[in-house]
Coordinates of C-alpha atoms in Angstrom, one line a residue:
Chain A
X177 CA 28.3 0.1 -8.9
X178 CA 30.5 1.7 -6.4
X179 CA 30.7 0.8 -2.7
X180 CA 29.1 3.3 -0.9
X181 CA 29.5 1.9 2.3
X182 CA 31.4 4.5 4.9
X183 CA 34.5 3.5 6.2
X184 CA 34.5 2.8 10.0
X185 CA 36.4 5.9 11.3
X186 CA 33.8 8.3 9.6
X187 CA 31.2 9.9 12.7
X188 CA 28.2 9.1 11.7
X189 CA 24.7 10.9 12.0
X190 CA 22.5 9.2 15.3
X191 CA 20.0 7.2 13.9
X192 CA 16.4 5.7 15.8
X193 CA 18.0 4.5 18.6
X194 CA 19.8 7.4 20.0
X195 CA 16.2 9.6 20.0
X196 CA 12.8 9.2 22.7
X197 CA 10.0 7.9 21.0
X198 CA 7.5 10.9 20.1
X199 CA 4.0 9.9 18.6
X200 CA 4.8 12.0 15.2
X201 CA 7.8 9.6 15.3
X202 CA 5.8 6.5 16.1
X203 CA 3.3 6.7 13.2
X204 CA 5.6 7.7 10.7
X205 CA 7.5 4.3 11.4
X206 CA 4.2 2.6 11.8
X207 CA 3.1 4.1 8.1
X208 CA 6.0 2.3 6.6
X209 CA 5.4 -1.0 8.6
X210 CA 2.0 -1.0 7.3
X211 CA 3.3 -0.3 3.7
X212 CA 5.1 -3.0 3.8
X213 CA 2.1 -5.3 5.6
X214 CA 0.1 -4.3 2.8
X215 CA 2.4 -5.1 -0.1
X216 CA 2.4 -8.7 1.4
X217 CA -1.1 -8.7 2.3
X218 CA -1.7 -8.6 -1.3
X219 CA -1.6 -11.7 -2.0
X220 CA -4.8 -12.4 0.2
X221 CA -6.4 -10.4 -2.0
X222 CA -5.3 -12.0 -5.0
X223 CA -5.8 -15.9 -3.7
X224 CA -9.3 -14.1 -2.9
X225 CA -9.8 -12.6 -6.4
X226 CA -8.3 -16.0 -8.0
X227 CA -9.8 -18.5 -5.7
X228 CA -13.5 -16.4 -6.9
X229 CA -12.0 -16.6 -10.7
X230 CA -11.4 -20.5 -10.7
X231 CA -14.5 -22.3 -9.1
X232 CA -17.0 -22.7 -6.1
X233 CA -14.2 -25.1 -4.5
X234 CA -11.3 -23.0 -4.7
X235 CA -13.5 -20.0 -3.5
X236 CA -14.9 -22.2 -0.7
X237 CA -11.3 -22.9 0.5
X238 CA -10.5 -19.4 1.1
X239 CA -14.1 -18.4 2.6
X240 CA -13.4 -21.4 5.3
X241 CA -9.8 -19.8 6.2
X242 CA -10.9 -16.2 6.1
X243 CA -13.9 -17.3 8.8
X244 CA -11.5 -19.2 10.9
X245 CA -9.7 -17.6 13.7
X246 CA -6.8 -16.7 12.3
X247 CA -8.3 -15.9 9.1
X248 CA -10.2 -13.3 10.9
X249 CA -7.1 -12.3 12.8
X250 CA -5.5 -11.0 9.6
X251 CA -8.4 -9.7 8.2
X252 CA -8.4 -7.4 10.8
X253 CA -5.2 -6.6 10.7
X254 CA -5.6 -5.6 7.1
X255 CA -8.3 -4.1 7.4
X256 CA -6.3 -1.9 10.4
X257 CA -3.0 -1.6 8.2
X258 CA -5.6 -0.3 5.0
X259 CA -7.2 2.4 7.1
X260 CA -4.1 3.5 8.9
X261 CA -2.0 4.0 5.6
X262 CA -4.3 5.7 3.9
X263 CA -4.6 8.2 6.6
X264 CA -1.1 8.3 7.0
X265 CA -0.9 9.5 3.5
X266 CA -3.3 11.4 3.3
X267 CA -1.4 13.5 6.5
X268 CA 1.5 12.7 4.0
X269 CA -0.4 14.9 1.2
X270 CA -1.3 17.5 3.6
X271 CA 2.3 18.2 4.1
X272 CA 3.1 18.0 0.4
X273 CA 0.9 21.4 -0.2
X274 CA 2.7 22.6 2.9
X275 CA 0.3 22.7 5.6
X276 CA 0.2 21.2 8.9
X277 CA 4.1 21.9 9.9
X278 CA 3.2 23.5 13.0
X279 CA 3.8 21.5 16.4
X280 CA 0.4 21.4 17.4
X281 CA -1.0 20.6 14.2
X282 CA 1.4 17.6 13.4
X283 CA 0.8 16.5 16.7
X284 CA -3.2 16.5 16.0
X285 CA -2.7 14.6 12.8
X286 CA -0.5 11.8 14.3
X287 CA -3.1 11.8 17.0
X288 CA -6.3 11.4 14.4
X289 CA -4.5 9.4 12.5
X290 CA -4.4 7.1 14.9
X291 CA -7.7 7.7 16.6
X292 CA -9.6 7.2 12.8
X293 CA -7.9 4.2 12.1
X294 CA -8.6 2.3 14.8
X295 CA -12.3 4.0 15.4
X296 CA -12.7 3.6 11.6
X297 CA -11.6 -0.2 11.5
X298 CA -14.3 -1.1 14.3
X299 CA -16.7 0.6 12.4
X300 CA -16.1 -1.4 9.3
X301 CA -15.9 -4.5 11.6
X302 CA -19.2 -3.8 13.5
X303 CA -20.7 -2.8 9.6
X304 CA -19.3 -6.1 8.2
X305 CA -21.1 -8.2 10.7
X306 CA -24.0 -5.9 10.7
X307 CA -24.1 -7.0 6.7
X308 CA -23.4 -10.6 7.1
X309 CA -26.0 -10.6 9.4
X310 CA -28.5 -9.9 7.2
X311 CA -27.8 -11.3 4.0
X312 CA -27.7 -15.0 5.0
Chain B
X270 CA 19.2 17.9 -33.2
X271 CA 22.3 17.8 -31.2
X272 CA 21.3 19.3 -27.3
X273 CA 23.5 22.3 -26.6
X274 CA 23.2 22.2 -22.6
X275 CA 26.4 21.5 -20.6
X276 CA 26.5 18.3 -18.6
X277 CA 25.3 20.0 -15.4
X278 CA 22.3 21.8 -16.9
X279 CA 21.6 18.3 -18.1
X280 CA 21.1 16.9 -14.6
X281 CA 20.1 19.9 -12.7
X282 CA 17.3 19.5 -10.9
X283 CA 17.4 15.6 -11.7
X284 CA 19.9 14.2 -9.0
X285 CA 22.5 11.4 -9.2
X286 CA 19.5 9.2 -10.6
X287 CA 18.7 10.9 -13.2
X288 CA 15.2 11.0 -12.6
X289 CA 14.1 14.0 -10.4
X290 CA 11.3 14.0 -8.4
X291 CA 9.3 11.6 -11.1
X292 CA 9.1 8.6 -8.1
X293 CA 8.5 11.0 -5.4
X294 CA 5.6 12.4 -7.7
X295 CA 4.5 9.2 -9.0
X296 CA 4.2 8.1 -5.5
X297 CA 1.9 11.0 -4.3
X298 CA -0.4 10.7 -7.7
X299 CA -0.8 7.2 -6.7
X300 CA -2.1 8.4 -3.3
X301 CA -4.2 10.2 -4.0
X302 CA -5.8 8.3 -6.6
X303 CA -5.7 5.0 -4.1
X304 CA -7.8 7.2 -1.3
X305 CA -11.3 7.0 -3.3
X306 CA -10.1 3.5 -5.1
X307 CA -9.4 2.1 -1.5
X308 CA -12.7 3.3 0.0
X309 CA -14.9 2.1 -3.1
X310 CA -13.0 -1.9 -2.3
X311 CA -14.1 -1.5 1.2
X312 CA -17.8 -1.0 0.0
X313 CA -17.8 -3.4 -2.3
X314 CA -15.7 -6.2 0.2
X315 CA -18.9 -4.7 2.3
X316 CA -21.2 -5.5 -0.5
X317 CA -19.8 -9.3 -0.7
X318 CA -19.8 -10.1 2.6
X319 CA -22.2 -13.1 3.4
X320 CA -23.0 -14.0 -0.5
X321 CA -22.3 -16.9 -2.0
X322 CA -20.3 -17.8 -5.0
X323 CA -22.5 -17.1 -7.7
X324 CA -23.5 -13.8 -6.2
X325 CA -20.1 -12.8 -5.7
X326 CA -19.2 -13.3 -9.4
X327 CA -22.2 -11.8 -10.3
X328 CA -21.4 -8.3 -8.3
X329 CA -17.8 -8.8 -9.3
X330 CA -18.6 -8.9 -12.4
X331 CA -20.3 -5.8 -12.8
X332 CA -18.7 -3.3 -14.7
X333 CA -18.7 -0.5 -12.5
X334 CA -17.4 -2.6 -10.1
X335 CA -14.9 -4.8 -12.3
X336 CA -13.7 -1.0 -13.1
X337 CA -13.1 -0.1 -9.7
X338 CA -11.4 -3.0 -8.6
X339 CA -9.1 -3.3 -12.0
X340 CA -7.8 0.4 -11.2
X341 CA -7.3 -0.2 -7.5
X342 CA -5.4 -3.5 -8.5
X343 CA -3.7 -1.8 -10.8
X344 CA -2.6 1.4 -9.0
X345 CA -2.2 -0.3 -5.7
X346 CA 0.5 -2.5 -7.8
X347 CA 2.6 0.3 -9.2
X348 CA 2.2 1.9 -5.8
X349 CA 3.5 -0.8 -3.8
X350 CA 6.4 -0.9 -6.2
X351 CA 7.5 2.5 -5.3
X352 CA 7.2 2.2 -1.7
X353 CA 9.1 -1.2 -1.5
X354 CA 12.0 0.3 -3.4
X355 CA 12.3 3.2 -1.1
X356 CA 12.6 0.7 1.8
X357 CA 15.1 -1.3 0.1
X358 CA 16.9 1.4 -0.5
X359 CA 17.1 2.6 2.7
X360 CA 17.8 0.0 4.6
X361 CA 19.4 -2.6 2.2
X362 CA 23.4 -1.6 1.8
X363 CA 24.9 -4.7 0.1
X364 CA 24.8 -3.9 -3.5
X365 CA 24.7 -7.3 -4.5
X366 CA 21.3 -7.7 -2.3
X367 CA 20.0 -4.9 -3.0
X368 CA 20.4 -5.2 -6.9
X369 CA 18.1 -8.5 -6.2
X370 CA 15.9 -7.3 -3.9
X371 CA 15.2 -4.6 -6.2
X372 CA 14.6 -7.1 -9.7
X373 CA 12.4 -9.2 -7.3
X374 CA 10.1 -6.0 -5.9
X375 CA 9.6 -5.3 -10.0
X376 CA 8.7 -9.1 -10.5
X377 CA 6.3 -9.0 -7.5
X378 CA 4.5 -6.0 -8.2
X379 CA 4.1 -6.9 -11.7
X380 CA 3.3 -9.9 -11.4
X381 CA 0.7 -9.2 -8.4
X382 CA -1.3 -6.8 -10.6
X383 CA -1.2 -9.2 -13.2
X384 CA -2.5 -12.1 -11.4
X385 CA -5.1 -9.2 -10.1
X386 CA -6.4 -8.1 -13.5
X387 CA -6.5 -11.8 -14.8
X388 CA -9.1 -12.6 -12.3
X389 CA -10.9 -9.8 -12.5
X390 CA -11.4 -9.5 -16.3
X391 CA -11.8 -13.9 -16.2
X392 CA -14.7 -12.9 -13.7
X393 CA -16.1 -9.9 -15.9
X394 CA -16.2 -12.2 -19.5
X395 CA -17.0 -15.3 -17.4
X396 CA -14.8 -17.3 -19.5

């Protein structure tokens, strides 16, 4: 493979740093940091999924840590990261039939992106409890 | 039969991989299948909440549920693959690295919806 790195003398192109944060510009990055939570956050699900494949002791385990603080802690956070990325892509789908360009209506979908994740996560939360609630 | 094309109408429209817009568009068809798949896991983590063991299995278990969960497993795997690489890519620029980062995303993903699958179809058969 070739070495594609550019040698020093080349001007290069300004990158993050050099530009003011702007919301559009915000939630893009925040899409991709969530991507990669989720990718990681995977394998919660799967000790989950595994844990509920194995036994009543291994499934116990992970019912103890997912009630704990921290358990809960990321829980929500996935639950946050979930939501937000798949709004994100849907925005991301949006602009892939070639609507929603316009500088008002980007700036309306960062801003309900990031409005319905965060209203749509307490809603689940608020549910969740609502359900546990009940059922025991 | 021999192809006739010149070496640049091979590539056109395929780019210095080769390959188009086939991840691009693999990424987006994953998308939009993972919208309805991710909202059906939330109900049914909704569904589970509060149960016990045998209960769990039991809903688990079900087949429209097993369903569900194999194809969000399954899709959220090869879409987590794509999206990785795309970060690696971008932000990886030792070749060396990034030649291993990029075998070790492909390990992960596969063997993440793997490891998903097995539980799910081990909790469907009950074996």
């Amino acid at each position: 493979m070739a070495d594609t790195r550019a040698p020093s003398a080349r001007p290069i192109s300004p990158h993050l740093s050099i530009f003011r944060p702007i919301l559009t510009m915000m939630m893009s990055i925040v899409h991709r940091i969530t991507g990669a939570a989720l990718y990681f956050g995977t394998l919660l699900l799967l000790w989950w999924l595994i844990a509920a494949a194995s036994g009543p002791n291994a499934f116990a385990q992970v019912q103890w840590f997912m009630g704990t603080f921290i358990g809960r802690l990321v829980l929500f956070g996935y639950t946050w990261a979930l939501v937000h990325h798949m709004l994100g892509g849907i925005r991301h789908l949006i602009w892939d039939v070639g609507y929603g360009f316009g500088a008002s209506e980007r700036e309306w979908l960062a801003r309900m992106g990031l409005i319905g994740s965060i209203g749509i996560t307490f809603v689940l939360w608020t549910v969740g409890y609502m359900v546990m609630g009940g059922a025991r | 039969m021999k192809d006739m094309r010149t070496p640049r109408a091979r590539v056109r429209g395929l780019g210095a991989a080769r390959s188009g817009t086939t991840h691009f568009w693999h990424e987006r068809l994953t998308a939009v299948a993972l919208v309805p798949l991710v909202i059906g896991f939330i109900v049914i983590l909704l569904s589970l909440l509060g149960r016990n063991h045998a209960a769990t299995l039991q809903i688990l278990g079900s087949p429209l549920v097993a369903i569900v969960m194999l194809l969000f497993v399954l899709t959220g795997a090869y879409h987590m693959k794509l999206g990785m690489q795309v970060i690696i890519e971008d932000y990886v620029h030792d070749e060396g690295l990034k030649l291993a980062l990029l075998i070790a995303n492909v390990f992960f993903a596969a063997a993440a919806g793997l490891a998903g699958v097995w539980a799910i179809l081990k909790i469907s058969f009950g074996v």
